[in-house]
Short mmCIF file of C-alpha atoms and ligand atoms in Angstrom, two decimals:
data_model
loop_
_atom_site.label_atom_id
_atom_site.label_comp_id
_atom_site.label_asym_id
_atom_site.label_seq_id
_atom_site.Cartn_x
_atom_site.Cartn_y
_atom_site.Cartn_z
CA UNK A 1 8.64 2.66 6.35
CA UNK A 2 9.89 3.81 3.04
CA UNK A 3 10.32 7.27 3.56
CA UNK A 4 13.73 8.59 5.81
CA UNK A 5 12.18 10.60 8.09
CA UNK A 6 14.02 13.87 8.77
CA UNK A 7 12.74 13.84 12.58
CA UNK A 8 14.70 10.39 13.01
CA UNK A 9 17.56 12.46 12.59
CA UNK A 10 19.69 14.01 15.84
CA UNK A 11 17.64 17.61 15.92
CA UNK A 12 20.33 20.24 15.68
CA UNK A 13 20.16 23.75 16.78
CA UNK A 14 17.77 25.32 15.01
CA UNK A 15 18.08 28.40 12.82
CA UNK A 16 15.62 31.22 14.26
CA UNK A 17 15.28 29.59 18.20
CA UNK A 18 16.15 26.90 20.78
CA UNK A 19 14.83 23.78 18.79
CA UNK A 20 11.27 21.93 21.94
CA UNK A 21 12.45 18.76 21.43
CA UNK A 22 10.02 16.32 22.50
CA UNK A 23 10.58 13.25 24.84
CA UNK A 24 8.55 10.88 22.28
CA UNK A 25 10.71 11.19 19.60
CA UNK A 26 13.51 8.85 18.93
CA UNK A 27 16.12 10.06 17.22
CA UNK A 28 18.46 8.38 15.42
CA UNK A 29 22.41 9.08 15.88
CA UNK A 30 23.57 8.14 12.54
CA UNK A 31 24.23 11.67 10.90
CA UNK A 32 22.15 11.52 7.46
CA UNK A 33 21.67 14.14 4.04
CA UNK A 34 19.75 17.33 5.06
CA UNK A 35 16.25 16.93 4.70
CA UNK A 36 13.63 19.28 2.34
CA UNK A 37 10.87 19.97 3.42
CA UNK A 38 7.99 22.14 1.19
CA UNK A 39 4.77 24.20 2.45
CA UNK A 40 2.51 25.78 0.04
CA UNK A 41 -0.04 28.62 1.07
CA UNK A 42 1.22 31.01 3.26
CA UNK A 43 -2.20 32.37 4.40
CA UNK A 44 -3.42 33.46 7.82
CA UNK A 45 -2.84 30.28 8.84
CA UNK A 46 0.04 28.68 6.87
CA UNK A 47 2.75 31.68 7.09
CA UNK A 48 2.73 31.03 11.31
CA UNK A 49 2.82 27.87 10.58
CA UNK A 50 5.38 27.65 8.17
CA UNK A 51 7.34 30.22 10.27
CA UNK A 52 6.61 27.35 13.67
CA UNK A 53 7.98 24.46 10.89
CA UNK A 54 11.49 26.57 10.16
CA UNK A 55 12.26 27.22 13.70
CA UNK A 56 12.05 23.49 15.09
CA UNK A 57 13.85 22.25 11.78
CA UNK A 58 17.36 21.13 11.95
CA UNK A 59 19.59 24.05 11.11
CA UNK A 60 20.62 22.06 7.78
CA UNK A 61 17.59 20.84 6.90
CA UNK A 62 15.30 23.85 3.81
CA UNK A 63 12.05 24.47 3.44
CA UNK A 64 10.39 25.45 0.14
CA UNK A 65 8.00 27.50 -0.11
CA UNK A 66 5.20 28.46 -2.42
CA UNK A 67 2.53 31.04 -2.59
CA UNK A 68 0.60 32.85 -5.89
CA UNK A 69 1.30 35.77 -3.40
CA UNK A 70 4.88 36.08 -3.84
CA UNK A 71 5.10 38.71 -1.18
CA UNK A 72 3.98 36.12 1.78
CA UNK A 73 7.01 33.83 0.02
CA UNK A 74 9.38 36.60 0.05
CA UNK A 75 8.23 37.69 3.49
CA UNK A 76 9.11 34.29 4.95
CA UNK A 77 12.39 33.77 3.29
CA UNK A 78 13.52 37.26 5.13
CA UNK A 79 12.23 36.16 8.68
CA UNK A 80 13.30 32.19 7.83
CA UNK A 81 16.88 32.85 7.09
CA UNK A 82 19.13 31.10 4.88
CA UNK A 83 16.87 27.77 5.56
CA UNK A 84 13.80 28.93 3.17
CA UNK A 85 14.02 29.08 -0.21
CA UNK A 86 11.17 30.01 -2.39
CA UNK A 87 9.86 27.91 -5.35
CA UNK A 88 8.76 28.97 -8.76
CA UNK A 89 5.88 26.61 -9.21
CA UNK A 90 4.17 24.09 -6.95
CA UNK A 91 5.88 21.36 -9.43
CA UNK A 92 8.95 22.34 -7.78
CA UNK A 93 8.09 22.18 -4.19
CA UNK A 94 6.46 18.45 -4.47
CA UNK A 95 9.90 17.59 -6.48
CA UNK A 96 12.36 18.71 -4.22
CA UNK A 97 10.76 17.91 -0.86
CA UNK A 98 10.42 14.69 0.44
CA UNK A 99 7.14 15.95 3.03
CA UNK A 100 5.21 18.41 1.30
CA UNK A 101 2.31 20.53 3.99
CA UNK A 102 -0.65 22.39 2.39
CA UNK A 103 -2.39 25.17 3.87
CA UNK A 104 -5.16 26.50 1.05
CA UNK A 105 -8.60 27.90 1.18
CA UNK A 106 -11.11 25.96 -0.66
CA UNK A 107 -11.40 22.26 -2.34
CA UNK A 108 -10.81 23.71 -6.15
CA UNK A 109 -7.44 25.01 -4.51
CA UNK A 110 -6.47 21.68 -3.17
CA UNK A 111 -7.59 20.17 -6.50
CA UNK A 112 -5.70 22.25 -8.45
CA UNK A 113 -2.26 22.11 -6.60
CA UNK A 114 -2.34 18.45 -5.95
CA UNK A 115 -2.97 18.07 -9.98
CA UNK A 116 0.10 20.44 -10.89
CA UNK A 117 2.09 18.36 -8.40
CA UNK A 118 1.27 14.93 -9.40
CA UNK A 119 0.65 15.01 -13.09
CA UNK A 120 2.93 14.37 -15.01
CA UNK A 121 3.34 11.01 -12.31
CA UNK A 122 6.90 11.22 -12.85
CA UNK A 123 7.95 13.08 -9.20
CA UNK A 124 10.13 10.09 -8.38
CA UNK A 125 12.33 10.45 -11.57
CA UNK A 126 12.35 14.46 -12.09
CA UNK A 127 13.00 15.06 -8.40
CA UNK A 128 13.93 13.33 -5.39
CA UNK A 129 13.88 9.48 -5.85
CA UNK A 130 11.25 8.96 -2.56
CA UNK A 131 7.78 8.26 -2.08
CA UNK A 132 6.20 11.54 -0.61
CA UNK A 133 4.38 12.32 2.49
CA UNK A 134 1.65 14.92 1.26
CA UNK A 135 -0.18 16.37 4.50
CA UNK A 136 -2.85 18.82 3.71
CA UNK A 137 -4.74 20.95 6.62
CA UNK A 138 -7.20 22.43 4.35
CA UNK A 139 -10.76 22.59 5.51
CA UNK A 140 -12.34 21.06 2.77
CA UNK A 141 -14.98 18.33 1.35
CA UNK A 142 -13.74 14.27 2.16
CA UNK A 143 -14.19 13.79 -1.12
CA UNK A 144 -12.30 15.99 -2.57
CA UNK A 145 -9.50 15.01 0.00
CA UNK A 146 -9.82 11.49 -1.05
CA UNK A 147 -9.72 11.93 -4.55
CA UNK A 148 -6.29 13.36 -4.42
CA UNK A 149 -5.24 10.79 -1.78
CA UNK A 150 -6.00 7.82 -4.66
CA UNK A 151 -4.14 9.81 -7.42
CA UNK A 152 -0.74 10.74 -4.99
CA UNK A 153 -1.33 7.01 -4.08
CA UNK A 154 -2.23 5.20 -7.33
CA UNK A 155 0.87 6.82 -9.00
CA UNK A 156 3.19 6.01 -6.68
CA UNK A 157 4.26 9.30 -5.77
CA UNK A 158 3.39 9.57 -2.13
CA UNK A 159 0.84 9.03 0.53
CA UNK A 160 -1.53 11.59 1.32
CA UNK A 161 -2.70 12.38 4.57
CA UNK A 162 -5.89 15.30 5.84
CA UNK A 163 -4.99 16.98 8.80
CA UNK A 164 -7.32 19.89 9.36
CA UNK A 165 -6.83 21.88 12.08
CA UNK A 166 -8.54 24.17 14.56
CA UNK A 167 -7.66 27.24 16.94
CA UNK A 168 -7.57 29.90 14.35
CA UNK A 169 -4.63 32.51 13.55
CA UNK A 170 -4.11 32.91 17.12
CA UNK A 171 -3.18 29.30 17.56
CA UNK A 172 -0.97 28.93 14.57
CA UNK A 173 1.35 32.12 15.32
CA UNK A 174 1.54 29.95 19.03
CA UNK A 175 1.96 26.61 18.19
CA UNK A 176 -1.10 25.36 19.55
CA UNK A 177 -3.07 24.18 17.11
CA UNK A 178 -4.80 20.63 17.23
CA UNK A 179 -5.20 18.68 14.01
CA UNK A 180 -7.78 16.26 13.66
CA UNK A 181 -6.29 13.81 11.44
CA UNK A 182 -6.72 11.04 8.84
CA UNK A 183 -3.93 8.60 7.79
CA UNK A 184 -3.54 4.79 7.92
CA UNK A 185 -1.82 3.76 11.37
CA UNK A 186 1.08 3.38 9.77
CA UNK A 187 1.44 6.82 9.29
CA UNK A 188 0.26 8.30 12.72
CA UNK A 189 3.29 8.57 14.29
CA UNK A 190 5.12 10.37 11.95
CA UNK A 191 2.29 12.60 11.56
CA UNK A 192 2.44 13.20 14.92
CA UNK A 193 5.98 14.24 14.94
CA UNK A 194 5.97 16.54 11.83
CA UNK A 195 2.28 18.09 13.21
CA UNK A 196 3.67 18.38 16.70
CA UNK A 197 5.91 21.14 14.99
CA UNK A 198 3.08 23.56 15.04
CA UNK A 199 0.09 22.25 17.07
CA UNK A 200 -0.36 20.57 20.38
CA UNK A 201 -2.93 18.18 20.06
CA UNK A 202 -3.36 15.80 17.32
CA UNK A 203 -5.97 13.16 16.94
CA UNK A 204 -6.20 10.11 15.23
CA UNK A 205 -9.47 9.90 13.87
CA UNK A 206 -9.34 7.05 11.66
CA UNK A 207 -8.22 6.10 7.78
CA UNK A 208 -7.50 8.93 5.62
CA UNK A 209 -10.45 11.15 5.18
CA UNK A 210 -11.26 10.74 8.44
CA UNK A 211 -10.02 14.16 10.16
CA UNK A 212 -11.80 16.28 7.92
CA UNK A 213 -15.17 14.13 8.60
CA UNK A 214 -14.41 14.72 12.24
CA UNK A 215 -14.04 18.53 11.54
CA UNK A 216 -16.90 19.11 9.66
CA UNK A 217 -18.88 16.94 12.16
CA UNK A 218 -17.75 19.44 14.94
CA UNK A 219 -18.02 21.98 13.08
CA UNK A 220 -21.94 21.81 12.24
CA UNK A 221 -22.07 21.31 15.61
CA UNK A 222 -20.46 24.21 16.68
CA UNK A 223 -22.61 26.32 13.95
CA UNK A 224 -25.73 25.29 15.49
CA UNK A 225 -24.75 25.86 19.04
CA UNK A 226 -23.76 29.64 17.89
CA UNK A 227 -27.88 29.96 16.75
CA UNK A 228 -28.66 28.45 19.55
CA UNK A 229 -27.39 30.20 22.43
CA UNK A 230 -27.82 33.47 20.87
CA UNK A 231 -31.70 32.54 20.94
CA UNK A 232 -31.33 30.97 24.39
CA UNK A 233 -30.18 34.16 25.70
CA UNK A 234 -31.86 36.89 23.64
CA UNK A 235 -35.50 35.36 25.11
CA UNK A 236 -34.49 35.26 28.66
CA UNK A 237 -32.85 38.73 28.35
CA UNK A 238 -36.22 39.60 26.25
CA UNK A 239 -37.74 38.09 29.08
CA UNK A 240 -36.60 40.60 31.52
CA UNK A 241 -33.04 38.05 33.03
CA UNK A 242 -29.91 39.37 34.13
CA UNK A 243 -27.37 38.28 30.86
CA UNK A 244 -24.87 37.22 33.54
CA UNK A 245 -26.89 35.33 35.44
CA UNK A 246 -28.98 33.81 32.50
CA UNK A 247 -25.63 32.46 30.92
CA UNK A 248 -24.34 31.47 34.92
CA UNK A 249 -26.82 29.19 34.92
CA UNK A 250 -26.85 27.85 31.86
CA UNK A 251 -22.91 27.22 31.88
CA UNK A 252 -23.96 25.32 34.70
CA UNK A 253 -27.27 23.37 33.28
CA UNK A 254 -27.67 20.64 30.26
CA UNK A 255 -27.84 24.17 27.80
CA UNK A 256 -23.60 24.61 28.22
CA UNK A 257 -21.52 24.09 25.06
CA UNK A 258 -18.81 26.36 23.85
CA UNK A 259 -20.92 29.36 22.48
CA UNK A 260 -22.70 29.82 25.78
CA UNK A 261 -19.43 29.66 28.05
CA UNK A 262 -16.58 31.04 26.28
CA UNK A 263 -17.84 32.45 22.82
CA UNK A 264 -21.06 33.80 24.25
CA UNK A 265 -22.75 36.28 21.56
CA UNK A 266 -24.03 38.81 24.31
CA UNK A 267 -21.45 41.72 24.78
CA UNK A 268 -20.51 41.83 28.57
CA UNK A 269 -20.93 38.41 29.53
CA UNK A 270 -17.78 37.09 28.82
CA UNK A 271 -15.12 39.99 29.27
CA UNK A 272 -12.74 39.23 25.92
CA UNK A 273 -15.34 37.02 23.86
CA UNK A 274 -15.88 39.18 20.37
CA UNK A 275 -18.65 40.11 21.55
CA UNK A 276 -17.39 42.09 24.19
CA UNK A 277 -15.50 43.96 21.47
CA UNK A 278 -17.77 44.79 18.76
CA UNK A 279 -17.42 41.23 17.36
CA UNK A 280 -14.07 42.04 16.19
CA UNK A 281 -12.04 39.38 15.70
CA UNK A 282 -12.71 35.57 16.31
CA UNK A 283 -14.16 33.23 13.90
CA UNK A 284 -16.03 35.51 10.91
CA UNK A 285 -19.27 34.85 9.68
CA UNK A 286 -18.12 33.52 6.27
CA UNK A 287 -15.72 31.22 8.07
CA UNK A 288 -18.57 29.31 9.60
CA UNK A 289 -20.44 29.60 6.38
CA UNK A 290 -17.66 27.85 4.57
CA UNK A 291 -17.69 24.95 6.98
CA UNK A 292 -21.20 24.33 7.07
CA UNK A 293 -21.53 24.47 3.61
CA UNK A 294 -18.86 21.80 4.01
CA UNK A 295 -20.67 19.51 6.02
CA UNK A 296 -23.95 19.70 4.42
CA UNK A 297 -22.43 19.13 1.32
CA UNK A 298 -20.72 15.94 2.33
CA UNK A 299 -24.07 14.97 4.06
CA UNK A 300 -25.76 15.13 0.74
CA UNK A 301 -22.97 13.25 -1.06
CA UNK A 302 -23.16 10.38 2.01
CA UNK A 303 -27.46 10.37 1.91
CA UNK A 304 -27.15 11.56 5.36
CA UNK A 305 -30.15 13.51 6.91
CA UNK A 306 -30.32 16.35 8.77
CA UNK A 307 -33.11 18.69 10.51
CA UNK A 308 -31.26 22.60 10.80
CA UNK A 309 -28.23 22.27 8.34
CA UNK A 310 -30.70 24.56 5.69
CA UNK A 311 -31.97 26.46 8.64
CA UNK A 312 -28.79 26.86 9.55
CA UNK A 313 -27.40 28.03 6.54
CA UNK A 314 -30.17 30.37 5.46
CA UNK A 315 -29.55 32.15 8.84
CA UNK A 316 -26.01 32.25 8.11
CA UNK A 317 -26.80 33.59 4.65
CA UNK A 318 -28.80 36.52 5.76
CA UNK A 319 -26.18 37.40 8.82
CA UNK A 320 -23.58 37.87 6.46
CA UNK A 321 -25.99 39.92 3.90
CA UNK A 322 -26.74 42.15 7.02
CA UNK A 323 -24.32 45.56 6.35
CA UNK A 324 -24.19 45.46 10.85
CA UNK A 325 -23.05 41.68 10.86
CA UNK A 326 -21.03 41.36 7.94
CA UNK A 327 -17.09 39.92 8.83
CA UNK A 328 -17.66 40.17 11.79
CA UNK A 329 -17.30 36.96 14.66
CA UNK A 330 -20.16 34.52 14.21
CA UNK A 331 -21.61 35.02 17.46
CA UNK A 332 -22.85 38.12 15.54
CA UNK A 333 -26.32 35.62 15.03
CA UNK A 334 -27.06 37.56 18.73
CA UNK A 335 -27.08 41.37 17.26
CA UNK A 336 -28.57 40.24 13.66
CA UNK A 337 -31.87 38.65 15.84
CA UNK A 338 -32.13 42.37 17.72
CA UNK A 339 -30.23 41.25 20.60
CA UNK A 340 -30.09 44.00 23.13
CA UNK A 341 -26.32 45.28 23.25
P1 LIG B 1 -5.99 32.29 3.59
O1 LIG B 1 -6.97 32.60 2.51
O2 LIG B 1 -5.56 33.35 4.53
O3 LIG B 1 -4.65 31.66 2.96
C1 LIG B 1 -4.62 30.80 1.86
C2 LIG B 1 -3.32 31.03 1.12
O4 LIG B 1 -3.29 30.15 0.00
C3 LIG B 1 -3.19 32.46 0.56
O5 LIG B 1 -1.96 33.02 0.94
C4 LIG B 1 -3.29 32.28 -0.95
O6 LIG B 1 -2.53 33.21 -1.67
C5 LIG B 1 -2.73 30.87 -1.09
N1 LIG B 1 -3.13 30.22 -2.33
C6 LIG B 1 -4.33 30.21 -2.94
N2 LIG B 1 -4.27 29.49 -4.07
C7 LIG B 1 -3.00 29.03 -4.18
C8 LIG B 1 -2.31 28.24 -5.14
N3 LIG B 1 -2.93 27.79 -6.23
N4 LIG B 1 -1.02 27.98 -4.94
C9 LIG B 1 -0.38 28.46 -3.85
N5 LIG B 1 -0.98 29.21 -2.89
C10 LIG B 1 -2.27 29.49 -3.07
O7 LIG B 1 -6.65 31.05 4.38
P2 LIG B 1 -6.32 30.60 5.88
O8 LIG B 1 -7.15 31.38 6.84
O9 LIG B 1 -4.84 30.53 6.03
O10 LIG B 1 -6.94 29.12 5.86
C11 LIG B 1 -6.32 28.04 5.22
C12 LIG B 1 -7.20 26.81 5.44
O11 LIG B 1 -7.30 26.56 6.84
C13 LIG B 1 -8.64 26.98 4.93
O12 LIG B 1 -9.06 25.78 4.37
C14 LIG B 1 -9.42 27.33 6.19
O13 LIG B 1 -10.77 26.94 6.10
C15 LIG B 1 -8.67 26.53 7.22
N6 LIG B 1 -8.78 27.08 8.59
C16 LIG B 1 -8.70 28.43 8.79
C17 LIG B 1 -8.81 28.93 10.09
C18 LIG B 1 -8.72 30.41 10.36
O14 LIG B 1 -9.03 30.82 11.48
N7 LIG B 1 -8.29 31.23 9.41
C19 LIG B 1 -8.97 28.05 11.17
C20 LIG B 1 -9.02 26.68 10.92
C21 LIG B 1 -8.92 26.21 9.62
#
């Protein structure tokens, strides 16, 4: 492998907290240069994780950071200590960092900060002389992610990696996230190591492009199971059925999935779902919008069919138009069909 991996390093004591080493890694004892290391988009997601990354780096070793919002930047170089540094550009992160993370909202973001990174192709000789190890954990299109794969990879500059992620904000500030990732197996473990920094679970899901095709997979899933338990339920409570007992016995029948048993959209059946709260909180409406929109995108692009994706994403649509429904969790379908609350 090309690239010296700042993981096969000893880990030192860490700046913010006692450094979870884990037992996989093997660590070499040869002392070697601090590492950099650079994250761009310190969102809901990427400032926790950013924050995670700092506090399991080797004392020595600096992050970069970069966001157009320079007061997440500043933010994190206060809590981060001496180890973060902020960046002026995006240029200046993929120069002076040998593995570069990504955290950014849509596909014309990723687009657009992969081409001021790579272009000019001359990262090698205005920055540090290694090949790069780009890993984004954007939710976006596959082939948006593979486009900028072949460009980091056709130049020379680095390899490029998708590793998008699930288990929301509250995950992220934890550490708990899993990644779903794409990346030749050459790559994996590495990936594994760096990832491991701020989620617990990553799969392998095949060559790169492959975790966000997982994602969106699930994720179309998921947004269908939402419509459909919130139907499921709202005609057996229309019906005249106990909510509990409806959703007992579904959680317990060929109808279970994840909407019906821990997300269900029916306030007071699950104490602590967002439903149960107003539908504060959780996974919004546009969220799930974004995703679908995602998949059925990539569908069209791959000449794959599909029966409810439109449906799906009508529904969606006039949810989010709804003043009641609007940014709030997605199991909001339940109230936006007349639900009784
Ligand atoms: P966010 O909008 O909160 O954060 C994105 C950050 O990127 C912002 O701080 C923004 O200022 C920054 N940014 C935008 N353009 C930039 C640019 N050109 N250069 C540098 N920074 C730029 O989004 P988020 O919730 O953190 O989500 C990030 C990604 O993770 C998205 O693709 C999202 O779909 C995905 N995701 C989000 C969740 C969630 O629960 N929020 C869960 C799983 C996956």
């Amino acid at each position: 492998m090309r690239w010296t991996s700042a993981i096969a390093r000893p880990l030192r004591q860490s700046a913010t907290s006692v450094v979870r080493q884990s037992p996989r890694r093997a660590f070499s004892s040869s002392p070697s240069a601090q590492a950099v290391w650079g994250f761009i988009g310190l969102g809901r997601m990427g400032y926790p994780m950013a924050k995670n990354l700092r506090a399991k780096l080797p004392v020595d070793d600096q992050l970069i950071v970069f966001d157009v919002n320079k007061n997440a930047s500043s933010q994190l170089m206060e809590e981060g200590g001496e180890g973060v540094r902020v960046a002026d550009s995006v240029r200046e992160v993929a120069e002076k960092a040998e593995t570069v993370i990504t955290a950014l909202p849509e596909p014309s973001h990723v687009r657009g900060v992969y081409k001021s990174m790579l272009e000019p192709a001359t990262l090698l000789k205005d920055g540090v002389a290694k090949e790069r190890l780009f890993i984004d954990v954007s939710t976006i299109d596959p082939m948006t992610s593979q486009s900028v794969a072949e460009i980091a990879q056709s130049t020379g500059q680095g390899k490029f990696i998708d590793a998008p992620m699930s288990g929301g904000v509250v995950g992220a500030q934890a550490g708990t996230l899993t990644f779903m990732i794409g990346a030749p197996p050459e790559l994996v473990d590495r990936a594994k190591e760096i990832l491991s920094m701020m989620g617990r679970r990553i799969l392998h899901l095949g060559d790169q492009g492959a975790g966000l095709k997982g994602k969106l997979a699930n994720n179309y899933l998921l947004a269908l199971n939402n419509i459909a338990t919130a139907e499921a339920m709202n005609m057996g409570i229309q019906w005249g059925l106990d909510p509990k007992a409806l959703a007992g016995m579904i959680n317990t029948s060929t109808g279970r999935c994840w909407p019906s048993e821990v997300n269900n959209p029916v306030p007071g059946v699950i104490e602590g779902a967002p439903a149960s709260r107003g539908y504060e909180g959780g996974f919004g409406v546009s969220l799930m919008k974004k995703d679908l929109g995602l998949a059925l995108a990539a569908c069209k692009d791959a000449g794959v069919k599909l029966g409810l994706g439109d449906h799906a994403m009508n529904l969606y649509n006039e949810v989010e138009a709804d003043p009641n429904c609007k940014g709030k969790d997605f199991s909001v379908v339940y109230r936006y069909l007349g639900g009784k609350e």
